[in-house]
Every structure is written in structure tokens, then in C-alpha cells.
Short mmCIF file of C-alpha atoms in Angstrom, two decimals:
data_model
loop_
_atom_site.label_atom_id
_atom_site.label_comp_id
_atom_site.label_asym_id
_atom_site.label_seq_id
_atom_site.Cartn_x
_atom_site.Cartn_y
_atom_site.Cartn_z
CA UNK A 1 24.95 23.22 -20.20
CA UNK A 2 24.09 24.85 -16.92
CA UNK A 3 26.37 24.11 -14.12
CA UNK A 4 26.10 27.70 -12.05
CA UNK A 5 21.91 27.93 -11.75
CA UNK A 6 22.41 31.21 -10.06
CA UNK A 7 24.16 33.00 -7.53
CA UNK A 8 22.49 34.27 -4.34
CA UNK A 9 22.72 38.06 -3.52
CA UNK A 10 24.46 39.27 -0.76
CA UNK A 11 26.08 35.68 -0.04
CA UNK A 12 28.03 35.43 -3.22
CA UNK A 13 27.11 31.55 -3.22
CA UNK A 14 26.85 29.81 -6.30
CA UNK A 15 23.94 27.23 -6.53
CA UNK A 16 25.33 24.45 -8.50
CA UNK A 17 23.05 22.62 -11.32
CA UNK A 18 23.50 18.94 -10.23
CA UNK A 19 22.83 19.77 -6.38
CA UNK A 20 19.80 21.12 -6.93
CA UNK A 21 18.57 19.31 -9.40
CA UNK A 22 19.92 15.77 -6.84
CA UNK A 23 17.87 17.65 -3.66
CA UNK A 24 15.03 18.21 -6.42
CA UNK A 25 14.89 14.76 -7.14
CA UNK A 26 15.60 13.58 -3.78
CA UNK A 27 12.20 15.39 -2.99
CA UNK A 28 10.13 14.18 -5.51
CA UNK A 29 11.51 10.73 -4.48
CA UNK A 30 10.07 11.62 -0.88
CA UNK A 31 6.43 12.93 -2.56
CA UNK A 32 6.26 9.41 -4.11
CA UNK A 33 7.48 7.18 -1.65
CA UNK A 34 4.65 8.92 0.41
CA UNK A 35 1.91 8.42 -1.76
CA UNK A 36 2.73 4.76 -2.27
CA UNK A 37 2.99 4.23 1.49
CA UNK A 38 0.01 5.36 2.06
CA UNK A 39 -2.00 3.44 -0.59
CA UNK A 40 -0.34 0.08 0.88
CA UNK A 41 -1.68 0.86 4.26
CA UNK A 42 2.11 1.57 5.39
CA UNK A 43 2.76 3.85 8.50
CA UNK A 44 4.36 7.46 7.28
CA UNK A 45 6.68 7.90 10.34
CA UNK A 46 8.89 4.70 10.10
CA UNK A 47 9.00 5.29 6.10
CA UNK A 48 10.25 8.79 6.08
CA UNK A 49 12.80 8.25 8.69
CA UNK A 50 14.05 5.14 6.64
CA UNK A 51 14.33 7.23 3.83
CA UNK A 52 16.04 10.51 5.20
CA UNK A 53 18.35 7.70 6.94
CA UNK A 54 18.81 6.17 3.90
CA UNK A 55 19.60 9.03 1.73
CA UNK A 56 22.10 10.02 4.51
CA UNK A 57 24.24 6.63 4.57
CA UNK A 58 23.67 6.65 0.86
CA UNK A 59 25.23 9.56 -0.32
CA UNK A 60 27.95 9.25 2.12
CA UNK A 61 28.65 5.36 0.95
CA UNK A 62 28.92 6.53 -2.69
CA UNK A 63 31.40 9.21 -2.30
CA UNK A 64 33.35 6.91 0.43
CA UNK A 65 33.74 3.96 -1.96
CA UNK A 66 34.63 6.37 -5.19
CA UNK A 67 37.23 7.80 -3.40
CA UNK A 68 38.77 4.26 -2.08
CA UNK A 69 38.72 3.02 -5.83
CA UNK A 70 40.97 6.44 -6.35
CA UNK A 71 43.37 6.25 -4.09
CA UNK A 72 45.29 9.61 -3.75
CA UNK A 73 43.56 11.09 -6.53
CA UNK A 74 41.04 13.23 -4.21
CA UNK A 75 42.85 16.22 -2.44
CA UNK A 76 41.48 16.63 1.18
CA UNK A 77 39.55 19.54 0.75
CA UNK A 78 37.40 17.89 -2.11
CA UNK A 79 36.90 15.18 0.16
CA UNK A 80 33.64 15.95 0.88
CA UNK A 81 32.50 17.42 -2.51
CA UNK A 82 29.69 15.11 -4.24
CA UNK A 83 29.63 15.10 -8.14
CA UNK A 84 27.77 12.93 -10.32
CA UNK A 85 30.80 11.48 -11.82
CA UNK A 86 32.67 10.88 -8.47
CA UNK A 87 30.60 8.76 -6.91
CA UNK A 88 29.72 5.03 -6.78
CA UNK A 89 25.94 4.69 -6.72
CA UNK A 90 26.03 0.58 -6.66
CA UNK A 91 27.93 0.85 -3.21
CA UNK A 92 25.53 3.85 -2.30
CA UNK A 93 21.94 2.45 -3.24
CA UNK A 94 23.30 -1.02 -1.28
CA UNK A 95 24.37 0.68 2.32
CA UNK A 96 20.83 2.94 1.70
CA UNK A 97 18.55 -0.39 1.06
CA UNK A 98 20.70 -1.84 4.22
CA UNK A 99 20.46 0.67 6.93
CA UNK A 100 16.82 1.68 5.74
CA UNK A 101 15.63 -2.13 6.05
CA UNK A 102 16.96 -2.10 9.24
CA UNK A 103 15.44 0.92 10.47
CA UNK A 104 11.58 -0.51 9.29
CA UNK A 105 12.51 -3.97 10.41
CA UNK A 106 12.51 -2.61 14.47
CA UNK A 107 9.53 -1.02 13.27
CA UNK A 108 7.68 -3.91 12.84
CA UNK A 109 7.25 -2.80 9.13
CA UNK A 110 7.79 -5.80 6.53
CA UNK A 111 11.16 -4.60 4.42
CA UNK A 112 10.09 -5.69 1.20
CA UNK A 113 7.06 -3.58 1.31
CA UNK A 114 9.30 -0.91 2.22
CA UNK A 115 10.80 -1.60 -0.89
CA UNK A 116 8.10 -1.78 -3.25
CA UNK A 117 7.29 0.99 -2.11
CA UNK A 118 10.48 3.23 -2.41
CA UNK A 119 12.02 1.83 -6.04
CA UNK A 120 9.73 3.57 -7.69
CA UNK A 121 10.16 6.79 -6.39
CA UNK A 122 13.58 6.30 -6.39
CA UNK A 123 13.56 5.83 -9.99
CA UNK A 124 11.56 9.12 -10.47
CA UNK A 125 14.25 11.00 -8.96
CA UNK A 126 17.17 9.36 -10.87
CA UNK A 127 15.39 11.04 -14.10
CA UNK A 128 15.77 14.31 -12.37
CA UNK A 129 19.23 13.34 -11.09
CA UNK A 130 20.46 12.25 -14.94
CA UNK A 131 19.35 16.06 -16.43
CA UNK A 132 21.35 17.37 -13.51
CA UNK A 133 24.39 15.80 -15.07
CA UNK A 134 23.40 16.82 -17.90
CA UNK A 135 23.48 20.73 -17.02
CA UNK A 136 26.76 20.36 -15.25
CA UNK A 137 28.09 18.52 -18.01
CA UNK A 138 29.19 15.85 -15.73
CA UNK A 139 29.07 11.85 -16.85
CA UNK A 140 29.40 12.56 -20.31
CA UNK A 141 29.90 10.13 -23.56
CA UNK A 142 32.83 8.47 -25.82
CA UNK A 143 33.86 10.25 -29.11
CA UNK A 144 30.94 9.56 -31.43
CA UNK A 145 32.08 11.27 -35.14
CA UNK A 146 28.81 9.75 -36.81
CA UNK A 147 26.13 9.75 -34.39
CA UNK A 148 23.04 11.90 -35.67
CA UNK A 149 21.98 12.72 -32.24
CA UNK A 150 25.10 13.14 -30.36
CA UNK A 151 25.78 16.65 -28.85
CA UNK A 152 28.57 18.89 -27.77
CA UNK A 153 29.60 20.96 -24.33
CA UNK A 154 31.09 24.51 -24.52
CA UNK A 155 34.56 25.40 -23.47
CA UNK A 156 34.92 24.29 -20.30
CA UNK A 157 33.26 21.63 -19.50
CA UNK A 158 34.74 18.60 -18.45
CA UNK A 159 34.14 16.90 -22.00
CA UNK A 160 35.79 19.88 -23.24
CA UNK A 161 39.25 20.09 -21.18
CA UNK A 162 38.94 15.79 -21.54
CA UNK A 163 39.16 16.35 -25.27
CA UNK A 164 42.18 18.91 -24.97
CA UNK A 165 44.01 16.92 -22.99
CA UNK A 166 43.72 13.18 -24.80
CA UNK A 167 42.40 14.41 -28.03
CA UNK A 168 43.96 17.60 -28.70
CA UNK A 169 44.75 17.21 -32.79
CA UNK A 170 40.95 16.23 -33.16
CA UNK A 171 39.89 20.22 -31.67
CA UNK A 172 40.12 22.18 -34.70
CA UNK A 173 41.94 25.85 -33.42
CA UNK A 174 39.87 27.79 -31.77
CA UNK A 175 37.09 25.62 -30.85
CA UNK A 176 34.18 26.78 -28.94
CA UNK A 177 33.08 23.24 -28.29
CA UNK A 178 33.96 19.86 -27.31
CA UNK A 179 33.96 16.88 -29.95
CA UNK A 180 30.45 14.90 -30.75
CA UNK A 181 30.14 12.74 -27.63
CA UNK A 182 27.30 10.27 -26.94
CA UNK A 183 24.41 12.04 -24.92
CA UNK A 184 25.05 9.37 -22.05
CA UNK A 185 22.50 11.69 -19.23
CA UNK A 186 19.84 11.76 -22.02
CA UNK A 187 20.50 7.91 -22.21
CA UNK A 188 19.77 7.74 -18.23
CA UNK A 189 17.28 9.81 -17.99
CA UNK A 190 15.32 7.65 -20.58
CA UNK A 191 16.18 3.94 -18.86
CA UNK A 192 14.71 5.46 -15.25
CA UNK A 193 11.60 6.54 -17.32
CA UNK A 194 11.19 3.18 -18.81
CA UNK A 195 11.80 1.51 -15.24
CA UNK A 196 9.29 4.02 -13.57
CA UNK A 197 6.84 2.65 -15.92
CA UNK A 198 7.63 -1.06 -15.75
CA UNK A 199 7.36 -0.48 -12.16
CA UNK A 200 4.17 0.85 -12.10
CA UNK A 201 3.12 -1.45 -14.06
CA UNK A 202 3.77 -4.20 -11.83
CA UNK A 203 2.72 -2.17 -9.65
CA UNK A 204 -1.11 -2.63 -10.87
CA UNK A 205 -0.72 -6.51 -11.52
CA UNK A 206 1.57 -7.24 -8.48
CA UNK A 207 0.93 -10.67 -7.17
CA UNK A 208 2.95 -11.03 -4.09
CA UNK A 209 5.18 -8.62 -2.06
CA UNK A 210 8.54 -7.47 -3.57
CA UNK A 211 7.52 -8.17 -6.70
CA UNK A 212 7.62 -4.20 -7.55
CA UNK A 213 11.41 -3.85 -5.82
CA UNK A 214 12.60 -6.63 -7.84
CA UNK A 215 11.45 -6.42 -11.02
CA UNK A 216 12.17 -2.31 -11.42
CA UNK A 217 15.67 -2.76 -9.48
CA UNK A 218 16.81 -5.45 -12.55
CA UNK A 219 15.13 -2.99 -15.37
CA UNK A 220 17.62 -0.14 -14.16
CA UNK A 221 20.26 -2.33 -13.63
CA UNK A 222 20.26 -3.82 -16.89
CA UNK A 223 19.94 -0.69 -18.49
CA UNK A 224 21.56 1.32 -16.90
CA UNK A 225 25.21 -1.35 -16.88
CA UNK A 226 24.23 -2.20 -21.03
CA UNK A 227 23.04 1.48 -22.11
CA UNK A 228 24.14 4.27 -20.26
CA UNK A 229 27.14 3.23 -18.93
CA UNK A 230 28.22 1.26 -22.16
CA UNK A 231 28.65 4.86 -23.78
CA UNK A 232 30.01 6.59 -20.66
CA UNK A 233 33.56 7.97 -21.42
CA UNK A 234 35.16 7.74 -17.69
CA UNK A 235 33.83 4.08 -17.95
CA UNK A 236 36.60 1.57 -16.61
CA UNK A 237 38.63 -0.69 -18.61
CA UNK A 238 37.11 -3.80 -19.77
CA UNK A 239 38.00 -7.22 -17.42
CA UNK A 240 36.25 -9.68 -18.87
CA UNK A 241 35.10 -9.84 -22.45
CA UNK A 242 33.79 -6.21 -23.19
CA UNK A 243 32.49 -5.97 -20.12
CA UNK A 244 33.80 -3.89 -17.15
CA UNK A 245 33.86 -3.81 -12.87
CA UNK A 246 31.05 -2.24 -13.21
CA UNK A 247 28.91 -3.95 -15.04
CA UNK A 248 29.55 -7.68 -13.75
CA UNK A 249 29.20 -6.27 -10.89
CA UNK A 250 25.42 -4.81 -11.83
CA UNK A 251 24.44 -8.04 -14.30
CA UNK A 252 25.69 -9.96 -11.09
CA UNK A 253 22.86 -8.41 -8.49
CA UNK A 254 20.76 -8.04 -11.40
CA UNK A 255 20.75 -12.13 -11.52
CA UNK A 256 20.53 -12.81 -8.29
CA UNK A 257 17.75 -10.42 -7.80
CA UNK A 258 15.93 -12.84 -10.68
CA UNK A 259 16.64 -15.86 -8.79
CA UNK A 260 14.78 -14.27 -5.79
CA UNK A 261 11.98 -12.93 -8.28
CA UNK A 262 11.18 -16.62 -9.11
CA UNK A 263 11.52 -18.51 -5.96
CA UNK A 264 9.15 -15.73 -4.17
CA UNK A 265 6.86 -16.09 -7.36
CA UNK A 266 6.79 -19.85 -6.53
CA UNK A 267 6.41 -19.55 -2.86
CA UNK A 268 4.06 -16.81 -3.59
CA UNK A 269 1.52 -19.49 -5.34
CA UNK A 270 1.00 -21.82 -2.24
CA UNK A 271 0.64 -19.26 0.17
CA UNK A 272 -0.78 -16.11 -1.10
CA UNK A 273 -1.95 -14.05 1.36
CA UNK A 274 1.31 -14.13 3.16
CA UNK A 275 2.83 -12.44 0.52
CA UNK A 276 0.62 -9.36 0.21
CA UNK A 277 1.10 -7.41 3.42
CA UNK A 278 0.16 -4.28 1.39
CA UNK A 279 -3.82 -5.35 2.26
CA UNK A 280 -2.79 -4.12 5.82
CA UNK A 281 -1.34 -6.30 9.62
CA UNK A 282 -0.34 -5.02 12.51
CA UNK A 283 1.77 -2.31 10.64
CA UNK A 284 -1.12 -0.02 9.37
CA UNK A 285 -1.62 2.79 10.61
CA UNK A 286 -5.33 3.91 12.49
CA UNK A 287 -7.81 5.46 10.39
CA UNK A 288 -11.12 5.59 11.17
CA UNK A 289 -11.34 3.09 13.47
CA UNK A 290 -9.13 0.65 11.66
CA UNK A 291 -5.93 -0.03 10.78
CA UNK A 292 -3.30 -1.31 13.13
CA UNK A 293 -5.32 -0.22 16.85
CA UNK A 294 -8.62 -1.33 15.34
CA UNK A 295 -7.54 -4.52 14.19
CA UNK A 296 -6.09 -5.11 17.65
CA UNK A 297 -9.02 -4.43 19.13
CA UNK A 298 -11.67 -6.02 16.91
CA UNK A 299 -9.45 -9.38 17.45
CA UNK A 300 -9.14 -8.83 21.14
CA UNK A 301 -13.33 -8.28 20.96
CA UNK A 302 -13.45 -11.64 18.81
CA UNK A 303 -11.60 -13.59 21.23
CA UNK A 304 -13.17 -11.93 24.38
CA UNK A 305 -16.20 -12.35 23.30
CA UNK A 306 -17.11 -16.23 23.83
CA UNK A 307 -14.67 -16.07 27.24
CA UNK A 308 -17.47 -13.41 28.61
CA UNK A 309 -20.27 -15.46 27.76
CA UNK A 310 -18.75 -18.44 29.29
CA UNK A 311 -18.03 -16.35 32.62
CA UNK A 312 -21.34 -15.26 32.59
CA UNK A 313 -22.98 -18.24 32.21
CA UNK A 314 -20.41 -19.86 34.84
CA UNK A 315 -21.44 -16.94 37.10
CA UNK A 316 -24.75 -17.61 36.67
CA UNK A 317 -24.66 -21.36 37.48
CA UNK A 318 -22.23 -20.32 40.59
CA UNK A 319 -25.29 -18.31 41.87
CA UNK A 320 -27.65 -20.72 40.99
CA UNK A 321 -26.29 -23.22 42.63
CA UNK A 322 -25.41 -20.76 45.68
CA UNK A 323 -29.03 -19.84 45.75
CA UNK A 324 -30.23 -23.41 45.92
CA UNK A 325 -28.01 -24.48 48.55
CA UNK A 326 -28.48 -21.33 51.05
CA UNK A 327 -32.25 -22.26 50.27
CA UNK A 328 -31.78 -26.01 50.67
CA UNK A 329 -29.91 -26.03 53.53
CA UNK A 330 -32.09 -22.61 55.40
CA UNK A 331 -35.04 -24.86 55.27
CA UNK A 332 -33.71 -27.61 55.94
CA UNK A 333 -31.76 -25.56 59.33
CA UNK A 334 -36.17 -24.15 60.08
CA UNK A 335 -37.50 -27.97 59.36
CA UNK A 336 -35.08 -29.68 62.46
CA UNK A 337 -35.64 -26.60 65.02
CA UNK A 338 -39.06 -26.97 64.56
CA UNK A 339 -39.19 -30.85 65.42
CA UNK A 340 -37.06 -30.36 68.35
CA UNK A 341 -39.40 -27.64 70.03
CA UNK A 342 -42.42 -29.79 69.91
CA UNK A 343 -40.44 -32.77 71.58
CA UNK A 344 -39.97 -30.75 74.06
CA UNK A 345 -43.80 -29.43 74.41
#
């Protein structure tokens, strides 16, 4: 556990763990998003404002919604202060895919490619995110006595003062540690690397558009509501069954996102090539000639093309036909002057 990286000189600021490791993996997030964007033919400039938008609303969301599910819990001057384990990431990620979608939509920029696009690297940075809990200690496990690979936090950490304060008689005197807890950011940090890789996966086999988004968004959900967040200790209280707010909540989106998943799958098989806009429209950017100004202009050539030959060949029978009657009727003007002066002879 890490949760003071270091301190800079001179300032006396401490640089926490879990903020730099979140604006870590909000960067590599970027670097991927990026890459992707630019292998679908997908302009950079409506993408990265989406995302720094995104990010923005997102963050903000999270902590809002936290703090309205703990009413009076938050004193106003930690309003403002965003930790792992106060926020809400369901509300978060949901007002981020929103406002971004918005934001490419008066772009002109199809929103599900958008979104193929930015799950994965989203995913990559939610690895990064998880070991940033992990360092500060934050999100931690339940009591697990018998688990082999469970671990412990030093005096304290949250898991630590949690323990003293409900579990008190299991803290032998003295201890330097907290009790055997589940290793719930380890947990994370594995379901975002599975999802990363179904997604790219998919990625390489994708059939129609969304396809990525989908697929990856119902991999973390799943795991994350059934894995790491079965384990978590600050996990709410069970509402129906053994499952809590949380989780219907995430198995609900996760099967409606698999309801969309099949009817774009069918849809997908009668009209194919109106569901892969990553092969490039009106939306790609101009390289080399091509792209989105290229393609306007090689269709504007293709249907300017026959209309020019037709005006030219119009123009050409205008002045053919001009030509024959300033001909026609010149000699016929020289024939009748002609017959009228010898009358007169």
C-alpha cells in the first residue's frame, strides 16, 4: 500500500496514489481511443473533445450521485474530493457515454463508432484505475479467514480502522495489520484485462458497428457486478435474493445491452454495409486525397461528369444549328437581292 506517491519540494503537496494512477489511466485511455480512431477512418478532433467532455461530466456525475445516495454523510469541504470508493461509476460512465454521443452526433460522426472505439480504451485504463485502489488501499474486500491468496493493509488504512471499529476482538493487540480481506482491486484489475481482450477480439471479427461497445460493456458489467463487487466490503445490503442496488442495476443494462446486441446482429445480416461505417462516409477525415473532401469530390466528379458531356454536346448542336440557319437564311437574304437587281436591269 502506497497512498502518498511522493511529495513535491518546495510546495509541500502530496501526490496521492489513486489520482495519479486515475490521470495515468485516463491517458492511456486517450493513447488508445486515438489509435482506434484512426484505424476506423474516424476524425481525431470531434473524438478527443468527446472524450475530454466526457471524462469531465463523468467524473463529476460519479461523485454527484455518491454523495446523493449519502445524504449528510459528506462534510462540505470533502465535497469535491474524488476517491475510488466514493464514487458511483454506473451513474458516471452513463452521463460520459450521454454527453460524449451528443457531442459526435453534431459532428456528423456515427455514435456507435464512437463507441467501439472508446470501450476499449476505457477498459485499459480501468486496469490502471483498479491498482490505484489498490495502493491507496481504497475498495477493499470482506473478512476472508481461509482464503490462500487474500492479503492484508498496514495500520491505517481504511481496511485497517474498518476492522477496529466493527471487528475489534478479531485484531489481536498490537496489530500491525488489518484482517485477511479479499484482494477485491486485484479482482478488477483482472475482469478489465479479460474485457480488453474480449474486446479486441471482437474487435478483429466485428461484423457490424457497435458490436465492439456492446459486447465489452456486458463482459465488465457482468464481471465486474458478480466478481469484484460480490467481494467488496462497503458493498450495499442485499434487496433481492443475494443480490444488491448495485448489481440489478448492472445485470439490468447488461441485458438490455444483449437485447440490442441481437437485434443489430439481425438487422446487421440484411443490410451489411450500413452497419460498418468504420470502412469510411462523409466522417473521415482527408488523407491523401481521400477521405471525407475526396469522397465529396470524386462523387461530385461522377455526377458532373455525364451533365458536362450532355452540355457540350447540347452546345454543340445549339451552334450547329445556329451555324446552319445564319448560313441558310444569309444565302437565302444574297439569292432574292440578286433576282430583284436584274428585274430591274
Amino acid at each position: 500500500m502506497l497512498p502518498v506517491v511522493f511529495t513535491l519540494p518546495g510546495l509541500g503537496w502530496e501526490i496521492e496514489a489513486y489520482g495519479l494512477m486515475l490521470a495515468l489511466a485516463l491517458l492511456v485511455a486517450w493513447v488508445v481511443l486515438g489509435a482506434l480512431g484512426r484505424q476506423d477512418r474516424l476524425p481525431p478532433g470531434p473524438l478527443g473533445t468527446a472524450f475530454v467532455i466526457g471524462v469531465g461530466v463523468g467524473l463529476v456525475g460519479a461523485r454527484v450521485a455518491w454523495v446523493l445516495q449519502q445524504p449528510g454523510s459528506v462534510p462540505p469541504a470533502e465535497l469535491w474530493t474524488f476517491r475510488g470508493d466514493q464514487m458511483a461509476p454506473l451513474a458516471g460512465l452513463t452521463a460520459a457515454a450521454l454527453v460524449s454521443g451528443l457531442h459526435v452526433m453534431r459532428r456528423k460522426v456515427p455514435v456507435i463508432a464512437f463507441y467501439d472505439v472508446v470501450a476499449p480504451g476505457l477498459v485499459a485504463g480501468a486496469m490502471i484505475e483498479r491498482l490505484g485502489a489498490l495502493l491507496s488501499g481504497i475498495g477493499f474486500g470482506d473478512y476472508a479467514p481461509d482464503l490462500p491468496w487474500a492479503i492484508r493493509f498496514p495500520v491505517g488504512s481504511p481496511a485497517y480502522v474498518e476492522h477496529q471499529r466493527v471487528v475489534a476482538e478479531l485484531l489481536p493487540p498490537g496489530a500491525e495489520q488489518s484482517l485477511p480481506v479479499h484482494p477485491t482491486q486485484i479482482y478488477g484489475v483482472v475482469v478489465a484485462g479479460v474485457t480488453l481482450a474480449v474486446a479486441l477480439a471482437v474487435r478483429r471479427r466485428r461484423r457490424f458497428s457497435g458490436q465492439v461497445f456492446l459486447v465489452a460493456s456486458i463482459t465488465y458489467l457482468l464481471g465486474r457486478a458478480l466478481v469484484e463487487d460480490w467481494f467488496r466490503a462497503d458493498a450495499g445490503a442485499a434487496v433481492l435474493g443475494p443480490f444488491n442496488t448495485g448489481q440489478m442495476g448492472a445485470l439490468a443494462i447488461a441485458a438490455a445491452m444483449g437485447i440490442v446486441l441481437w437485434s443489430r446482429a439481425r438487422l446487421a445480416q440484411y443490410r451489411p454495409e450500413a452497419f460498418r461505417p468504420w470502412e469510411g462516409g462523409r466522417w473521415t477525415p482527408n488523407e491523401g486525397g481521400g477521405g471525407a473532401k475526396g469522397h465529396g469530390r470524386s462523387l461530385d466528379r461522377a455526377t458532373q461528369g455525364p451533365a458536362s458531356s450532355r452540355d457540350k454536346a447540347s452546345s454543340g448542336r445549339g451552334q450547329g444549328q445556329g451555324k446552319g440557319k445564319g448560313k441558310g437564311k444569309g444565302k437565302g437574304k444574297g439569292k432574292g437581292k440578286a433576282r430583284r437587281k436584274k428585274k430591274r436591269r
